[in-house]
Coordinates of C-alpha atoms and ligand atoms in Angstrom, one line a residue:
M375 CA 0.0 0.0 0.0
T376 CA 1.2 3.5 -0.7
W377 CA 1.2 5.9 2.2
N378 CA 2.2 8.9 0.0
N379 CA -0.3 11.7 -0.1
S380 CA -0.5 15.5 0.0
L381 CA 0.1 15.5 3.8
T382 CA 3.3 13.4 3.6
Q383 CA 4.5 15.6 0.7
L384 CA 3.8 18.8 2.6
L385 CA 5.6 17.5 5.8
Y386 CA 8.4 15.6 4.0
I387 CA 7.6 12.4 5.8
D388 CA 7.2 8.8 4.7
Y389 CA 4.0 7.8 6.5
P390 CA 0.9 9.9 7.4
I391 CA 1.4 9.3 11.1
V392 CA 2.1 12.0 13.7
Q393 CA 3.4 11.0 17.2
A394 CA 1.3 13.4 19.2
P395 CA 2.9 16.0 21.4
M396 CA 2.4 15.0 25.0
L397 CA 3.7 17.5 27.5
G398 CA 5.3 15.7 30.4
V399 CA 5.3 12.3 28.6
S400 CA 6.8 12.8 25.1
T401 CA 10.5 13.5 25.1
P402 CA 13.1 14.7 22.5
E403 CA 14.1 11.0 22.2
M404 CA 10.5 10.0 21.4
A405 CA 10.1 12.8 18.8
A406 CA 13.4 11.9 17.2
A407 CA 12.7 8.2 17.1
A408 CA 9.3 8.8 15.5
S409 CA 10.8 11.1 12.9
N410 CA 13.7 8.7 12.2
A411 CA 11.1 5.9 11.7
G412 CA 9.5 8.0 8.9
A413 CA 6.6 9.5 10.9
L414 CA 6.4 13.0 12.2
G415 CA 7.7 13.3 15.8
S416 CA 6.3 16.1 18.0
L417 CA 8.0 18.0 20.8
A418 CA 5.6 19.5 23.3
I419 CA 6.8 22.8 24.8
G420 CA 3.4 24.3 26.0
G421 CA 3.9 26.5 29.0
L422 CA 7.7 25.9 29.3
S423 CA 10.2 28.7 29.7
P424 CA 11.8 29.8 26.4
E425 CA 15.2 28.6 27.7
T426 CA 13.9 25.1 28.5
A427 CA 12.0 25.0 25.1
Q428 CA 15.2 25.9 23.3
Q429 CA 17.2 23.2 25.0
L430 CA 14.6 20.6 24.1
I431 CA 14.4 21.7 20.5
R432 CA 18.2 21.5 20.2
K433 CA 18.2 18.0 21.7
V434 CA 15.7 16.8 19.0
K435 CA 17.9 18.4 16.3
A436 CA 20.9 16.5 17.7
L437 CA 19.0 13.2 17.4
T438 CA 17.5 13.5 14.0
N439 CA 17.9 15.3 10.6
K440 CA 14.3 14.6 9.8
P441 CA 11.4 17.1 10.1
F442 CA 9.6 17.3 13.5
A443 CA 6.9 19.5 14.9
V444 CA 7.1 21.8 17.9
N445 CA 3.8 22.1 19.8
L446 CA 2.6 25.2 21.6
F447 CA -0.3 26.0 23.9
A448 CA -1.9 29.0 22.1
H449 CA -4.3 30.2 24.8
P450 CA -4.6 33.7 26.2
I451 CA -3.1 34.2 29.7
P452 CA -5.8 35.7 32.0
D453 CA -4.8 39.2 33.1
Q454 CA -6.6 38.7 36.4
F455 CA -8.2 35.9 38.3
S456 CA -10.1 35.4 41.5
I457 CA -7.8 35.6 44.6
D458 CA -10.5 34.0 46.7
E459 CA -10.8 31.0 44.3
F460 CA -7.0 30.7 44.3
S461 CA -6.8 30.8 48.1
Q462 CA -9.6 28.3 48.6
M463 CA -8.0 25.8 46.3
N464 CA -4.6 26.3 47.9
T465 CA -6.1 25.5 51.3
F466 CA -8.1 22.6 49.9
L467 CA -4.9 21.1 48.3
E468 CA -2.9 21.6 51.5
K469 CA -5.5 19.7 53.5
L470 CA -5.9 16.9 50.9
C471 CA -2.1 16.4 50.7
K472 CA -1.7 16.4 54.5
E473 CA -4.5 13.8 54.9
N474 CA -2.6 11.6 52.5
G475 CA 1.0 12.2 53.7
V476 CA 2.0 14.2 50.6
P477 CA 4.1 17.3 51.3
Y478 CA 2.6 20.5 49.9
T479 CA 3.9 24.0 50.3
P480 CA 1.0 26.5 49.5
L481 CA 1.8 28.7 46.5
T482 CA 1.9 32.4 46.9
I483 CA 0.4 34.5 44.1
E484 CA 3.7 36.3 43.7
N485 CA 5.3 33.0 42.8
V486 CA 3.0 32.2 40.0
R487 CA 4.6 32.7 36.6
F488 CA 2.9 31.8 33.3
Y489 CA 4.8 31.4 30.1
S490 CA 2.7 32.0 27.0
Y491 CA 3.5 30.8 23.5
K492 CA 4.2 34.5 22.8
D493 CA 7.2 34.3 25.1
Q494 CA 8.5 31.4 23.0
L495 CA 8.1 32.9 19.5
D496 CA 11.6 34.5 19.4
I497 CA 13.3 31.2 20.1
L498 CA 11.1 29.4 17.5
L499 CA 12.2 31.9 14.9
E500 CA 15.8 31.6 16.1
E501 CA 15.7 27.8 15.9
N502 CA 13.9 28.1 12.5
T503 CA 11.5 25.3 13.5
G504 CA 9.9 24.2 10.3
I505 CA 6.6 22.8 11.6
I506 CA 4.6 24.2 14.5
S507 CA 1.5 22.7 15.8
F508 CA -0.7 24.2 18.5
T509 CA -3.7 23.7 20.7
F510 CA -6.1 25.6 23.0
G511 CA -6.3 28.5 20.5
I512 CA -5.3 30.0 17.2
L513 CA -2.4 32.3 16.5
T514 CA -3.1 35.9 15.5
D515 CA -3.2 36.8 11.8
E516 CA 0.1 38.7 12.3
E517 CA 1.8 35.7 13.9
I518 CA 0.6 33.4 11.2
R519 CA 1.9 35.9 8.5
L520 CA 5.3 36.1 10.3
L521 CA 5.7 32.3 10.7
K522 CA 4.5 31.6 7.1
S523 CA 6.9 34.2 5.8
K524 CA 9.7 32.0 7.2
G525 CA 8.3 28.9 5.5
T526 CA 6.8 27.4 8.6
I527 CA 4.1 24.8 8.2
L528 CA 1.3 25.5 10.8
I529 CA -1.0 22.8 12.3
A530 CA -4.0 23.9 14.4
T531 CA -6.2 21.7 16.7
V532 CA -10.0 21.8 16.6
T533 CA -12.7 20.0 18.6
S534 CA -15.8 21.3 16.8
V535 CA -17.0 22.2 13.3
K536 CA -17.3 25.8 14.4
E537 CA -13.6 25.9 15.4
A538 CA -12.7 24.2 12.1
R539 CA -14.5 26.8 10.1
L540 CA -12.5 29.5 11.9
V541 CA -9.2 27.8 11.2
A542 CA -10.2 27.0 7.6
A543 CA -10.5 30.8 6.9
T544 CA -6.8 31.3 7.9
D545 CA -3.5 30.5 6.2
I546 CA -2.9 27.6 8.6
D547 CA -1.8 24.6 6.5
I548 CA -3.2 21.5 8.4
I549 CA -6.1 20.9 10.8
T550 CA -5.9 18.3 13.6
I551 CA -9.4 17.0 14.4
Q552 CA -9.4 16.0 18.1
G553 CA -12.3 13.6 18.9
I554 CA -13.7 13.3 22.4
E555 CA -11.9 9.9 22.7
A556 CA -8.5 11.5 22.7
G557 CA -6.2 11.4 25.7
G558 CA -4.9 14.6 27.4
H559 CA -6.3 18.1 27.3
R560 CA -9.2 19.1 25.0
G561 CA -7.9 21.5 22.4
T562 CA -11.2 23.4 22.6
F563 CA -10.8 27.2 22.2
L564 CA -14.5 28.3 21.6
E565 CA -17.2 27.9 24.2
H566 CA -14.8 26.4 26.7
D567 CA -17.5 26.2 29.3
H568 CA -19.7 24.2 27.1
L569 CA -17.3 21.5 26.1
P570 CA -17.9 20.0 22.6
M571 CA -18.1 16.2 23.1
V572 CA -18.1 15.1 19.5
G573 CA -16.6 11.7 18.6
L574 CA -13.8 11.5 16.0
L575 CA -15.9 9.9 13.3
P576 CA -18.8 12.4 13.1
L577 CA -16.4 15.3 13.6
L578 CA -14.1 14.2 10.9
S579 CA -16.9 13.7 8.4
Q580 CA -18.4 17.1 9.1
V581 CA -15.1 19.0 9.0
R582 CA -14.3 17.3 5.7
D583 CA -17.5 18.9 4.4
V584 CA -16.3 22.5 5.3
T585 CA -12.6 22.5 4.2
N586 CA -10.2 21.1 1.7
K587 CA -7.2 21.5 4.0
P588 CA -5.3 18.3 4.9
L589 CA -6.8 16.8 8.1
L590 CA -5.1 14.9 10.8
A591 CA -7.4 12.7 12.9
A592 CA -6.7 12.2 16.7
G593 CA -8.4 10.2 19.3
G594 CA -8.4 6.5 20.2
I595 CA -6.4 5.3 17.1
Y596 CA -4.1 2.3 17.9
N597 CA -3.9 0.0 14.9
K598 CA -3.6 -0.2 11.1
A599 CA -7.3 -1.0 10.7
G600 CA -8.1 2.2 12.5
I601 CA -5.7 4.2 10.3
D602 CA -7.2 2.6 7.1
A603 CA -10.7 3.5 8.3
I604 CA -9.8 7.1 9.2
L605 CA -8.0 7.7 5.8
A606 CA -11.1 6.2 4.0
L607 CA -13.2 8.8 5.8
G608 CA -11.2 11.7 4.3
A609 CA -8.4 12.3 6.8
H610 CA -4.9 12.6 5.3
G611 CA -3.2 11.3 8.4
V612 CA -3.5 10.4 12.0
Q613 CA -2.1 11.9 15.2
I614 CA -1.6 9.2 17.9
G615 CA -0.7 9.8 21.5
S616 CA -1.7 7.2 24.0
L617 CA -0.2 4.3 22.1
F618 CA 3.2 5.8 22.9
L619 CA 2.6 6.3 26.6
A620 CA 4.4 3.1 27.7
S621 CA 7.1 3.3 25.1
T622 CA 10.8 3.1 26.0
E623 CA 11.2 6.8 25.2
S624 CA 8.2 7.9 27.3
A625 CA 8.7 10.0 30.4
A626 CA 5.7 8.4 32.1
I627 CA 6.5 6.9 35.4
E628 CA 6.2 3.1 35.9
S629 CA 3.0 3.3 38.0
Y630 CA 1.4 5.5 35.2
K631 CA 2.4 2.9 32.6
D632 CA 1.0 0.1 34.8
A633 CA -2.3 2.0 35.3
I634 CA -3.0 2.5 31.6
Q635 CA -2.1 -1.0 30.7
Q636 CA -4.4 -2.4 33.4
S637 CA -7.3 0.0 32.4
V638 CA -10.3 -0.5 30.3
A639 CA -12.0 2.1 28.0
E640 CA -14.8 2.7 30.5
D641 CA -12.4 3.8 33.2
S642 CA -11.5 7.0 31.3
I643 CA -12.9 10.3 32.6
L644 CA -12.9 14.0 31.7
T645 CA -11.7 16.2 34.5
Q646 CA -10.7 19.8 35.1
S647 CA -9.1 19.0 38.5
F648 CA -5.5 19.1 37.6
S649 CA -5.2 22.1 35.3
G650 CA -8.5 24.0 35.1
R651 CA -9.0 22.8 31.5
W652 CA -10.9 19.7 30.5
A653 CA -8.7 16.7 29.9
R654 CA -9.2 13.0 29.5
G655 CA -7.4 10.5 31.7
L656 CA -7.7 7.8 34.3
P657 CA -9.3 8.7 37.7
N658 CA -7.2 8.4 40.9
L659 CA -7.4 9.5 44.5
Y660 CA -6.6 13.2 43.5
T661 CA -9.3 13.5 40.8
Q662 CA -11.9 11.8 42.9
A663 CA -11.2 14.1 45.9
V664 CA -11.3 17.3 43.8
D665 CA -14.2 16.4 41.5
S666 CA -16.4 15.2 44.4
S667 CA -15.6 18.2 46.6
G668 CA -17.8 20.8 44.8
I669 CA -14.9 23.3 45.2
S670 CA -14.6 25.9 42.4
I671 CA -11.6 25.2 40.2
P672 CA -9.5 28.2 39.1
P673 CA -9.1 28.5 35.3
Y674 CA -6.2 27.3 33.3
P675 CA -3.3 28.0 33.8
V676 CA -3.9 29.1 37.4
Q677 CA -5.0 25.6 38.6
N678 CA -2.1 24.1 36.6
S679 CA 0.4 26.2 38.6
L680 CA -1.3 25.2 41.9
T681 CA -0.9 21.5 41.2
A682 CA 2.5 21.7 39.5
A683 CA 4.5 20.8 42.7
I684 CA 2.1 18.0 43.6
R685 CA 2.5 16.4 40.1
E686 CA 6.3 16.9 40.2
L687 CA 6.6 15.2 43.6
A688 CA 4.3 12.4 42.4
R689 CA 6.5 11.8 39.4
K690 CA 9.6 11.6 41.6
T691 CA 8.0 9.2 44.0
N692 CA 6.2 7.0 41.4
N693 CA 2.9 8.0 43.0
S694 CA 0.1 7.5 40.4
Q695 CA -2.6 8.7 42.9
F696 CA -1.4 12.4 42.7
L697 CA -0.3 12.6 39.1
S698 CA -2.4 13.5 36.0
L699 CA -2.8 10.1 34.2
W700 CA -3.8 11.5 30.8
A701 CA -4.9 8.7 28.5
G702 CA -7.3 8.2 25.7
Q703 CA -10.1 5.7 25.5
N704 CA -7.8 3.0 23.9
A705 CA -4.8 3.7 26.1
S706 CA -4.8 0.2 27.5
K707 CA -3.4 -0.9 24.1
A708 CA -0.1 1.0 24.7
P709 CA 2.7 -1.6 24.5
R710 CA 6.1 -1.5 26.3
R711 CA 8.0 -1.3 23.1
T712 CA 10.2 1.3 21.4
T713 CA 8.7 4.2 19.5
S714 CA 10.1 2.8 16.2
E715 CA 8.6 -0.7 16.9
I716 CA 5.2 0.9 17.7
I717 CA 5.3 2.8 14.3
R718 CA 6.4 -0.4 12.5
Q719 CA 3.5 -2.3 14.1
L720 CA 1.0 0.5 13.1
L721 CA 2.2 0.2 9.4
E722 CA 2.4 -3.5 9.2
G723 CA -0.9 -4.2 11.1
N724 CA 0.4 -6.9 13.4
Ligands
FMN1449 C1 -0.3 12.4 28.1 C2 -0.8 13.3 27.0 C3 -0.4 14.6 26.9 C4 -0.8 15.4 25.9 N1 -0.3 16.7 25.7 C5 -0.6 17.4 24.6 C6 0.2 18.6 24.3 O1 1.1 18.9 25.0 N2 -0.2 19.2 23.2 C7 -1.2 18.8 22.3 O2 -1.5 19.5 21.3 N3 -1.9 17.7 22.6 C8 -1.6 17.0 23.7 N4 -2.2 15.8 23.9 C9 -3.3 15.4 23.0 C10 -2.8 14.7 21.8 O3 -2.2 15.6 20.9 C11 -3.8 13.9 20.9 O4 -4.9 14.7 20.7 C12 -4.3 12.6 21.6 O5 -3.2 11.9 22.3 C13 -4.9 11.7 20.6 O6 -5.7 10.7 21.3 P1 -5.0 9.3 21.8 O7 -4.3 9.6 23.0 O8 -6.3 8.5 22.0 O9 -4.2 8.8 20.7 C14 -1.8 14.9 24.9 C15 -2.3 13.6 25.1 C16 -1.8 12.8 26.1 C17 -2.3 11.4 26.2

C-alpha cells in the first residue's frame, strides 16, 4: 500500500502518522525516534520557559535530521483571576495532601509565573522550527503571517465544526481534528465552558465537508485497521498519542504505565481538576477528591500552577494517585516497546 499523499509531501515524511505532542510524557528521544522511523515526531513545549524549550528543540535536532513538529499552547493568559478562588484551592490542596501524607507548600500569588507561546516565539524563529502545531487557541493573523513568511508549516487543533470553520478561513496549513476519545487536554478554544463532546468519526466527516485543507485525525487510534478507516473517511493522516505512553522513550513513570495497561476504556474520565482545562485521563485519588468536593476550580493556567509541585513530587515518588494520568479511550493498548517498533506495528498491522 502507498502511504504517500498531499500531507506526507507537505511535511516531507514517509508515513501519514504523527506522534502526538504529550507534555510531560513525550521526550526529545521520542520525537526523534518517531521522525527517524518515517513518521512526524512532535516535541511539546506548551507553557515551558523559552530557555527550556530551546534546549529541548536543540536536543531533538541533535538526534534527527528529519522534520519534526514543535507544539505550543496557544491560549490567552488571564490578566486577572479570583484571589478567593486561588486561596480556597490552595487551602483545599494543602488539607488533601496532609491527609494523604503528601508534602505540599502552599503557593503564593507572587510565585505564579505563566509562560505564553508569545514568550516562545523568538526562540522558535531563532531555531527556525519548520513545523509548528498548536492547541487551546489559534495564532493571531500577524503571527501566522510572520511564521508563514519563514516557510513554517502550521497545524491547528480543533474539537468542533465551528472551530474548524475559523481555522479554515486562515492560512494555517493543516487541521488536527481531536475527537472526544482523545487522551490529554481538549484543544477546545471556543465555548470552553460548554465542552464540545463530538466523537472523532462524526467530527471528521463534518469537518471534511467544510474545508479542503489536509486533516489529521486524533483520538483512540491504535492500529492499522483504524488508520485505514480514518483515511477512507477523508483524513490525510493520524495523530496518535496514548499508544506511545508506555514506550521506551516515554517519560511516564512506571505506575502510570501500569495503570494505563491495566485500564479498560470505560475507566476513562474527563476532569478539570489538575489544570483548570478539561482533559481525558484515568481517575485516581486526587481527581476523585477534587471532583467530588464541589470546590470551584480556578481557570487554566492558574490551577495548573497550583498543582505543579504535587505532580512533580508524584513523578519523583512514582505515586500515580497524585499525578495526572492523561490517557485516551484506547490507552490500554499501549505496549512497552520502542517508539520505532510501535510505528512499524502500526504500518504492518500486526
Ligand atoms: C499524556 C498526553 C499529553 C498530551 N499533551 C498534549 C500537548 O502537550 N499538546 C497537544 O497538542 N496535545 C496533547 N495531547 C493530545 C494529543 O495531541 C492527541 O490529541 C491525543 O493523544 C490523541 O488521542 P489518543 O491519545 O487516544 O491517541 C496529549 C495527550 C496525552 C495522552
